[in-house]
Coordinates of C-alpha atoms and ligand atoms in Angstrom, one line a residue:
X1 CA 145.9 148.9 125.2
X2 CA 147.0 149.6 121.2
X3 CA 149.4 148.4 118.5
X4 CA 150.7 150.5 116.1
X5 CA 152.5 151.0 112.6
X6 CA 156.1 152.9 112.3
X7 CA 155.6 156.4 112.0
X8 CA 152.4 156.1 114.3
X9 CA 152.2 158.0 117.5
X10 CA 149.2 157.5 120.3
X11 CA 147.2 160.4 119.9
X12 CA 147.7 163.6 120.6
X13 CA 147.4 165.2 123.9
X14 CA 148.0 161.9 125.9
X15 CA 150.6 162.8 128.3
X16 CA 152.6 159.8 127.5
X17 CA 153.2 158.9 123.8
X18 CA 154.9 156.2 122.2
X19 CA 156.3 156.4 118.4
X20 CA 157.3 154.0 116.0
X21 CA 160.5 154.4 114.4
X22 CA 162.9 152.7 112.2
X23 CA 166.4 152.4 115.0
X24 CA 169.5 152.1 114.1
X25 CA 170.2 149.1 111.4
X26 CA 167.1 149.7 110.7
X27 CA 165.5 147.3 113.6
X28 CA 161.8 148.6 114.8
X29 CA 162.1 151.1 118.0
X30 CA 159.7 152.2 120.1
X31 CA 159.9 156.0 121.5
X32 CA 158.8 156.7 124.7
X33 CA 158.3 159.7 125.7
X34 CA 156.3 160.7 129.7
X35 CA 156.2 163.9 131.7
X36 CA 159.3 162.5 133.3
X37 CA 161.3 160.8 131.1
X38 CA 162.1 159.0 128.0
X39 CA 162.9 155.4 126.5
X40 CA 163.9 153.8 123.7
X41 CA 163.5 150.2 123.3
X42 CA 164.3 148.3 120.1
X43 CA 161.8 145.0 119.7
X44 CA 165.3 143.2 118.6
X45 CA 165.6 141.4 122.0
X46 CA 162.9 143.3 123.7
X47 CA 165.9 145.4 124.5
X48 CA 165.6 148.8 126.7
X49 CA 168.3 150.8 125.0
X50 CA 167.5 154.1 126.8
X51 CA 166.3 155.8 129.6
X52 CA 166.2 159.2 130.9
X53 CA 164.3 161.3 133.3
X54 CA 164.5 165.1 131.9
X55 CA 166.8 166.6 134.4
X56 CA 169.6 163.7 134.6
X57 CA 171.9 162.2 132.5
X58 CA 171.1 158.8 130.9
X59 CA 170.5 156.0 133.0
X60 CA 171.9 153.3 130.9
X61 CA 175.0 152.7 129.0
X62 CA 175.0 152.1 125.6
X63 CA 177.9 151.1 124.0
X64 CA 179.1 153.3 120.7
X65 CA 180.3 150.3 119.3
X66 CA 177.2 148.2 119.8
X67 CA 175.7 145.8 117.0
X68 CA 172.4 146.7 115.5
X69 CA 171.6 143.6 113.4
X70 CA 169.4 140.5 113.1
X71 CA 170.9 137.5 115.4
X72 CA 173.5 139.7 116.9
X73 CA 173.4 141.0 120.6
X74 CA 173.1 144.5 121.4
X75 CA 176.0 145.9 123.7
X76 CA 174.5 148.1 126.4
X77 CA 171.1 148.8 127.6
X78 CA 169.0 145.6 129.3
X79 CA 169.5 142.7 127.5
X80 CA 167.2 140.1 128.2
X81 CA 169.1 136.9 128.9
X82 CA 166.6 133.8 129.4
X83 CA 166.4 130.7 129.0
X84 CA 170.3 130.4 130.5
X85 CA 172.8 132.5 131.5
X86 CA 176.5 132.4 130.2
X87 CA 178.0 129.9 128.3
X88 CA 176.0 126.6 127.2
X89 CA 177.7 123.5 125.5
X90 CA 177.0 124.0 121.8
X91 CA 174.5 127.1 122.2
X92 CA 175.0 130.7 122.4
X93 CA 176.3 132.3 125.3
X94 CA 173.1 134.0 127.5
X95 CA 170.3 132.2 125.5
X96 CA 168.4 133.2 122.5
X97 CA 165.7 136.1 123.9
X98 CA 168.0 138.5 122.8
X99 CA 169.1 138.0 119.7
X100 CA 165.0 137.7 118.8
X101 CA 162.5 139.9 117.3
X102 CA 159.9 140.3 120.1
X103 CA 156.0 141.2 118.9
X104 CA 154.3 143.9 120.3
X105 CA 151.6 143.3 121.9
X106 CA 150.4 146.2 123.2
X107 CA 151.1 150.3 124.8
X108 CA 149.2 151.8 126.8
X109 CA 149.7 155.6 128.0
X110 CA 147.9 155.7 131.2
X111 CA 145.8 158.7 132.3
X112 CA 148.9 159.8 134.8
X113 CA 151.3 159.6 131.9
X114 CA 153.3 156.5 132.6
X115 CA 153.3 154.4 129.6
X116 CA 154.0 150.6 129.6
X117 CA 154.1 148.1 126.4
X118 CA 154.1 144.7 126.4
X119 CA 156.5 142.3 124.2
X120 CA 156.3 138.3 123.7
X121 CA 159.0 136.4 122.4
X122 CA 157.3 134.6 119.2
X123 CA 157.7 130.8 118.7
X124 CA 161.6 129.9 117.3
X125 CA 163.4 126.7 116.4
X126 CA 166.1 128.0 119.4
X127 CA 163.1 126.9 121.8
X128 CA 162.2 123.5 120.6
X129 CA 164.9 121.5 123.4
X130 CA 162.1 123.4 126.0
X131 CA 158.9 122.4 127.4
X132 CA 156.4 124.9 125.3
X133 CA 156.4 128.1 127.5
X134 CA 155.3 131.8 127.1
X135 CA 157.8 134.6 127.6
X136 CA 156.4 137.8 127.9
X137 CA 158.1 141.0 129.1
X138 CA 156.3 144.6 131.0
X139 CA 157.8 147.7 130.4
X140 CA 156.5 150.8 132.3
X141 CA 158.1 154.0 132.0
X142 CA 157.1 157.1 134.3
X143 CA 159.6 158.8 137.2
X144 CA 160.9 155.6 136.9
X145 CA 162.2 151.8 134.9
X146 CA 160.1 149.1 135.9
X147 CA 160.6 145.6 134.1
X148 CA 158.6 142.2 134.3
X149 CA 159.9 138.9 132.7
X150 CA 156.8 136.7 133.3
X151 CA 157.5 132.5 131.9
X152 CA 154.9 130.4 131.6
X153 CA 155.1 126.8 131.8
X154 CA 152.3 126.0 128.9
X155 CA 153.8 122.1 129.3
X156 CA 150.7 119.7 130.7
X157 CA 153.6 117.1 132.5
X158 CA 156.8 118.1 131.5
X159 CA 158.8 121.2 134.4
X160 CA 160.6 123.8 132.8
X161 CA 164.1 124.9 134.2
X162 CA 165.9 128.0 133.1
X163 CA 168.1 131.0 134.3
X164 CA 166.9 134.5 133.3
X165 CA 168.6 137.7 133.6
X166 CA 167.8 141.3 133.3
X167 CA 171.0 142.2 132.6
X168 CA 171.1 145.8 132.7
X169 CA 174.2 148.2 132.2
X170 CA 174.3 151.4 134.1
X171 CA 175.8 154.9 132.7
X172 CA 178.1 156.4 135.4
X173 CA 180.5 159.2 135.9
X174 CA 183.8 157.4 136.7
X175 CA 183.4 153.3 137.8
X176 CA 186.6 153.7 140.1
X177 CA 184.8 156.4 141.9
X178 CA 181.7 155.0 142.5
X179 CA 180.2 152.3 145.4
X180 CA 177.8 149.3 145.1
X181 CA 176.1 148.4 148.4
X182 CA 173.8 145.6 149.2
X183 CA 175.8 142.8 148.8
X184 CA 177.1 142.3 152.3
X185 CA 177.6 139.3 153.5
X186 CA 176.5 137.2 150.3
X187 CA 178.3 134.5 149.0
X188 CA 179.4 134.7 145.2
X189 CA 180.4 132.7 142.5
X190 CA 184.0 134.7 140.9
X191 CA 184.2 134.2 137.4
X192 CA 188.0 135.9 137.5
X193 CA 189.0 133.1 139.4
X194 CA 187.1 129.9 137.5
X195 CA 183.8 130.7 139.6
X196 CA 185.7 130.0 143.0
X197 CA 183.3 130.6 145.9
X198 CA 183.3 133.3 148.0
X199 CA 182.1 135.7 150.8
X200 CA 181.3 139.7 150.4
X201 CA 182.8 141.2 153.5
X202 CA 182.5 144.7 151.9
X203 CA 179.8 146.9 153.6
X204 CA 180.3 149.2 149.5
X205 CA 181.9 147.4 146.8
X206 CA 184.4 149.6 144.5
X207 CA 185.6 149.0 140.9
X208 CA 189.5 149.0 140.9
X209 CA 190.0 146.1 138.6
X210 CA 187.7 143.1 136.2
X211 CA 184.7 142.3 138.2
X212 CA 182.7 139.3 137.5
X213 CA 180.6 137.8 139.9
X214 CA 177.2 135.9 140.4
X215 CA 176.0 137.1 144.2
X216 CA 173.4 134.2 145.0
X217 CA 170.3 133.8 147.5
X218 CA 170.1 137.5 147.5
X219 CA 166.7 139.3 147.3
X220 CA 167.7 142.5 148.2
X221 CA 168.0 145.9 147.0
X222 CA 171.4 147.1 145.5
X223 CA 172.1 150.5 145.2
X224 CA 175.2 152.4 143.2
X225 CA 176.7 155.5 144.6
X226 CA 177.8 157.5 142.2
X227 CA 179.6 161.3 143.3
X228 CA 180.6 161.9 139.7
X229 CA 176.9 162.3 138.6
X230 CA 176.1 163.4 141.6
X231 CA 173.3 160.8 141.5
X232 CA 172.6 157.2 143.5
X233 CA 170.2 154.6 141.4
X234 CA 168.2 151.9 143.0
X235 CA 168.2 148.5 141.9
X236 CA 164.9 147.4 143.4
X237 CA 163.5 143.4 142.7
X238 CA 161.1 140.7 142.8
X239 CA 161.4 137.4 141.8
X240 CA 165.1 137.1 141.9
X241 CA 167.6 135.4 143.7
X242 CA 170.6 136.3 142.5
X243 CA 172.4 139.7 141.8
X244 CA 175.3 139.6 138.7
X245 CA 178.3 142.4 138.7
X246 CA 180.2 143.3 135.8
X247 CA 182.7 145.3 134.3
X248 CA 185.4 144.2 132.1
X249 CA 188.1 146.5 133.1
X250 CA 191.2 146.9 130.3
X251 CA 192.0 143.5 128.8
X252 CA 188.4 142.3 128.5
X253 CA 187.2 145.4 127.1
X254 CA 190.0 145.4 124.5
X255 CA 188.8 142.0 123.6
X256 CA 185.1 142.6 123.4
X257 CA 184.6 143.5 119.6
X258 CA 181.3 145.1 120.2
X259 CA 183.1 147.6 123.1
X260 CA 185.2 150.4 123.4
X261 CA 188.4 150.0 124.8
X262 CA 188.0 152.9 127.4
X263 CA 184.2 152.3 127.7
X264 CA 184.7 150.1 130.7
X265 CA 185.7 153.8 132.7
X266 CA 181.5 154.8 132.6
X267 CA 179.6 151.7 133.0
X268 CA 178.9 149.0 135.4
X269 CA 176.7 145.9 135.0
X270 CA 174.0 145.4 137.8
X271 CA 172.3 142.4 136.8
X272 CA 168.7 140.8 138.6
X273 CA 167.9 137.3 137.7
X274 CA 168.0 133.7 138.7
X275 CA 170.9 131.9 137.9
X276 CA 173.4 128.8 138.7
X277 CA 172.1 127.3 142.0
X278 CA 169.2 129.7 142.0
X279 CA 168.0 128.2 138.5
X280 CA 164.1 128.4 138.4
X281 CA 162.4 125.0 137.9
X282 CA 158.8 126.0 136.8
X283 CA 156.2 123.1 137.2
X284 CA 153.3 122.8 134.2
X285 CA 151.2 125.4 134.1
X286 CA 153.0 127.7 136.6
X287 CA 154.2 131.1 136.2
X288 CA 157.1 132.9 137.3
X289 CA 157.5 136.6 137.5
X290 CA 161.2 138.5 137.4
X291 CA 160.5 142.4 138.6
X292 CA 163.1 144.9 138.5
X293 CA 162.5 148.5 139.1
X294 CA 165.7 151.2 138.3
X295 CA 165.0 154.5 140.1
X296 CA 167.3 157.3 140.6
X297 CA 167.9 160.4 143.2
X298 CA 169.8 163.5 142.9
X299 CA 172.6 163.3 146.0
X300 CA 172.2 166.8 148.0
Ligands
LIG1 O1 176.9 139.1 133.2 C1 178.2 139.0 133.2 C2 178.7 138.2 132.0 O2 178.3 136.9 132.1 C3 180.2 138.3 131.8 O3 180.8 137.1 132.1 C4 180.4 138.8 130.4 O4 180.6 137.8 129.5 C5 179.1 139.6 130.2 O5 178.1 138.8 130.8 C6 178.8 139.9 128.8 O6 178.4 138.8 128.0 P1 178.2 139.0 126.4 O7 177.8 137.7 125.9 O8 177.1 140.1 126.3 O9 179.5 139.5 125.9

């Protein structure tokens, strides 16, 4: 595996390549670029802005709107949301990971073309309430997305508990058209109604209204069926428990300063993580891996 300067790309003739360029408000982006597909991510939050297999549409949202600066979240793509999800006393809502400027730490184009790089989160004040731990995030991109959050607990006594969230959003045609399955038979905390509990009895989930809900002990695949684009992606994990839909619908979306107001109509949050009750408590020394993998297929 390499690092490399802005304006660098590997060299020629691999079949993968990665290039260095100065994104938008000027924060360092990677540019990924495979046989299949191509990628953007931005080391401002170790954030996948972009990805694209050559014969679809995008597969991510990104919001026109959307922040590019130092301490400020980026609206769309995959933030990564560790070490809590949603609103803490005093903090930040969804931790600090993405609001940071990851390091590089290497790319590699492998001999089939897939190239994966591999981020840490460097030191910050933000982390000092923790027990010391290592955040380090996996990024291969070929046919398809795959993502690994792996913590380490570098503590010698002291556990580590935290919530982490891949919180990805997802480009599609038109969100009252399309249908999430998966999530049958799940219980969920609703956020619209002050995180009341409740049970999926939906064999496909649509979109008709503000959807805000944390799906817990789930460790299953979700799927989104989406006739507009003609396409249905996979959300495939590891390592998570619990499965977080979004989408703001009008009022929310007209609040959001960082969002269009008719944005909400092509995008739909499918998040993998563990949070709430399926908080990860990490003894000293242990590691914990979060794998999600996004693939797509054409419908016939
Ligand atoms: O993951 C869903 C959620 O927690 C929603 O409640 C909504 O707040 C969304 O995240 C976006 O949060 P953000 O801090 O990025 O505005």
């Amino acid at each position: 595996m390499t690092t490399g300067k802005p304006g660098q790309t590997t060299k020629p003739g691999a079949l993968g390549r990665v290039t260095f360029l100065d994104g938008r408000g000027e924060l360092p982006l990677l540019e990924i670029s495979t046989p299949w597909s191509t990628a953007e991510i931005y080391l401002h939050g170790a954030q996948v802005t972009h990805f694209k297999k050559h014969d679809e549409p995008p597969l991510l949202f990104l919001s026109q709107c959307s922040r590019f600066a130092d301490g400020q979240p980026i609206r769309g793509g995959i933030p990564v949301v560790f070490p809590w999800f949603g609103q803490r006393e005093g903090l930040g809502q969804h931790g600090f990971a993405r609001v940071k400027a990851w390091d590089l730490k290497e790319f590699a184009p492998a001999p089939d073309g897939s190239v994966s790089v591999r981020l840490r989160l460097p030191a910050c004040p933000e982390a000092a309430g923790f027990p010391p731990f290592t955040a380090d995030y996996l990024v291969t991109v070929s046919q398809s997305l795959t993502l690994q959050l792996i913590i380490t607990n570098q503590s010698k006594d002291a556990e580590f508990t935290f919530e982490n969230c891949l919180h990805s959003y997802f480009e599609v045609g038109d969100v009252t058209a399309i249908s999430l399955s998966g999530l049958k038979g799940l219980n969920y905390l609703d956020k619209v109604a002050h995180f009341v509990e409740e049970t999926e009895t939906r064999d496909a989930l649509r979109i008709a209204s503000e959807v805000d809900r944390i799906y817990l002990n789930t460790t299953g695949t979700v799927e989104i069926l989406d006739p507009r684009l003609g396409r249905r992606i996979r959300v495939e994990k590891q390592g998570s428990a619990s499965t977080v839909v979004w989408n703001p619908w009008i009022a929310k979306s007209r609040h959001l300063t960082d969002f269009g107001d008719e944005e909400y109509e092509r995008m739909i949050c499918v998040e993998s993580g563990n949070v709430a009750s399926n908080s990860v408590s990490l003894a000293p020394g242990a590691t914990s891996t979060l794998t999600v993998k996004l693939s797509t297929e054409t419908l016939k």
